[in-house]
Amino acid sequence: MSVRPGTPERTLNDLTLHLTSRSSPVAEHVRVRFAPSPTGHLHIGGARTAIYNWAFARHHGGTFVLRIEDTDPERSTEENTRAILRALEWLGLDYDEGPGVGGEYGPYFQTQRFESYTKALERLKANAAAYPCFCAPTELEARREASRAKGGFAGYDRTCRSIDPDVAAGRVAAGEPHVWRLKVPENRGAITFADAVRGDVTFPADAVDDLVLVRTDGTATYNFAVTIDDATMAITHVIRGDDHLSNTPKQILIYEALGEPIPVFGHLSMILGSDGKRLSKRHGATSVEAYRDHGYLPEAVMNYLALLGWSLDGETTILSRETLAENFSLDRVSSNPAIFDEEKLDWLDGVYIRELSASGFVDRMVPWLEAAGLADAGDVASRREWFEELAPLVAERIKRMDEIAGVVGFLFKDPITITQEAKEKVLMREGAARSLEAAADVLSQLETFDAASVEATLRSLPEPLKLKPKVVFQAVRVAVTGAAVSLPLFESIALLGKARTLPRLHDAHIWATP
RNA sequence: GGCCCGUUCGUCUAGCGGUUAGGACACCGCCCUCUCAAGGCGGAGAUCACGGGUUCGAAUCCCGUACGGGCUACCA
């Protein structure tokens, strides 16, 4: 078979030919979903799953559905739901159906879909594809342990499956507590499906037991609920985490019992921490919003995550949202787990920061200046040109936006404090005092106080002073910026202005060695 | 225990029977240079987890082993 999953160009003939075989995943209008559980913030791994679903939908001109799996009342909160929505928006992952935007297949909160689970169960009962089970949980547990001790399969032993249907119906009618289990066909055989990222995956027939669909309290179990949701939402491709791979055969059996078309599954490997262990709190930031708060640009996070487990060609490292959507395919998704490399994210973020225009950088800089108490939106608006001159200077030197304050602080504070290290290593060197005096002298006479003039003036200093340029410039730098490492000197001085530069030169003088 | 998935430079990956195993981050060196960056050039770094096959030929196909992970619930 030459037609591979994700290959868009196919003929009508191919379509009809493979409609029944499921080997033609792009046969219908693509509908994918991202189904987070609002039990916490949007996790890095979840974000990547969302990105792949989004990209897959966009690539095929399909529909990207957002469904909130809020059926765990203990841990689900509305605040978490809002945070997830916020994170998706921040990443620029727009969805076509879901909370807030609606759609024909709603509602998009699992807690509002109970009715469809009931209906599905009715259909199953009508087909004799589900049966009530009266076994007590404790009893089940004991039998499971016993069977596992013997070294074999530990699933349900099908005790209640053999109860006469009429008798069972009577017990149910009498109000005896029971769950509803799937009646897995006797002759079903091994379950094989073509995973879009892993290829054929086969589970032996006896690997799946008569799983519980509906609990004693009448609520649907996870596997039942997702399957019904995906079926009723006409999801064609289920792209999700690796941890659901073993759930897939169960879900396939439910689709079959219902007579619903089985979607194409694609299982993504997990993202690991730097120690190769599952990414967790111990590894620091794991939520998307934490990365936002650390000053990462959404396009960088998106780019990094897109490449963590997928590649365009093995060469391309910088790619836009559009390029991703254009080129994304499941067959180029890697099937092995990936370690999250914060250093590479940092580098990528730096790339995106440098790509920003001066104006764009200023816009993004505002919240960080405000957070540091250096300037507010009003200051920026009133001195827009000044900030735009500053922008490229800092953009070239930071990897994350939260580094801004540290780099530009000296431009906003008067007086400044000079670091101890700078005093010792620079100002206490011979010639420092003379350098400051000379610099103050020439700069005070300067009329046009721009970077070029400042540079020309200062460059004339070392020779008559018989000092190395570095000695002179470093002394001035420390006096003006407070540190031995700073933004470019001449530009910094120009930005600071004569009135604020001169006093700094004088103030630093007391520390300086002649 | 059973079942399933995974294993290419430190990291992310390219590779889909024949390549000097390519790229990116990180690292090292040089250049540029007022510091720091950025940028340019170059370097080091992978016995393709291991062991068997198949083949003229295997990182690529098959089998096993080891290690890692997932599932095995009336959690999701």
JSON list of C-alpha atoms (C1' of nucleotides) in Angstrom, two decimals, chain B residues 1 8-9 14 16-17 25 28 30 35 38 42 47 51 65 67 70:
[
{"chain": "B", "resi": 1, "resn": "G", "atom": "C1'", "xyz": [3.29, -11.02, 37.02]},
{"chain": "B", "resi": 8, "resn": "U", "atom": "C1'", "xyz": [21.07, 7.25, 16.52]},
{"chain": "B", "resi": 9, "resn": "C", "atom": "C1'", "xyz": [26.46, 12.59, 19.43]},
{"chain": "B", "resi": 14, "resn": "A", "atom": "C1'", "xyz": [17.74, 13.42, 9.93]},
{"chain": "B", "resi": 16, "resn": "C", "atom": "C1'", "xyz": [13.03, 4.40, 5.93]},
{"chain": "B", "resi": 17, "resn": "G", "atom": "C1'", "xyz": [19.30, -1.89, 2.66]},
{"chain": "B", "resi": 25, "resn": "C", "atom": "C1'", "xyz": [21.22, 23.42, 21.05]},
{"chain": "B", "resi": 28, "resn": "C", "atom": "C1'", "xyz": [35.77, 24.31, 22.93]},
{"chain": "B", "resi": 30, "resn": "C", "atom": "C1'", "xyz": [39.63, 31.65, 16.39]},
{"chain": "B", "resi": 35, "resn": "U", "atom": "C1'", "xyz": [32.24, 45.04, 28.24]},
{"chain": "B", "resi": 38, "resn": "A", "atom": "C1'", "xyz": [24.88, 38.88, 18.50]},
{"chain": "B", "resi": 42, "resn": "G", "atom": "C1'", "xyz": [36.45, 26.02, 12.60]},
{"chain": "B", "resi": 47, "resn": "U", "atom": "C1'", "xyz": [31.52, 1.17, 18.07]},
{"chain": "B", "resi": 51, "resn": "G", "atom": "C1'", "xyz": [23.34, -10.37, 21.19]},
{"chain": "B", "resi": 65, "resn": "U", "atom": "C1'", "xyz": [18.10, -9.85, 25.94]},
{"chain": "B", "resi": 67, "resn": "C", "atom": "C1'", "xyz": [17.14, -0.89, 30.27]},
{"chain": "B", "resi": 70, "resn": "G", "atom": "C1'", "xyz": [2.60, 3.02, 29.88]}
]
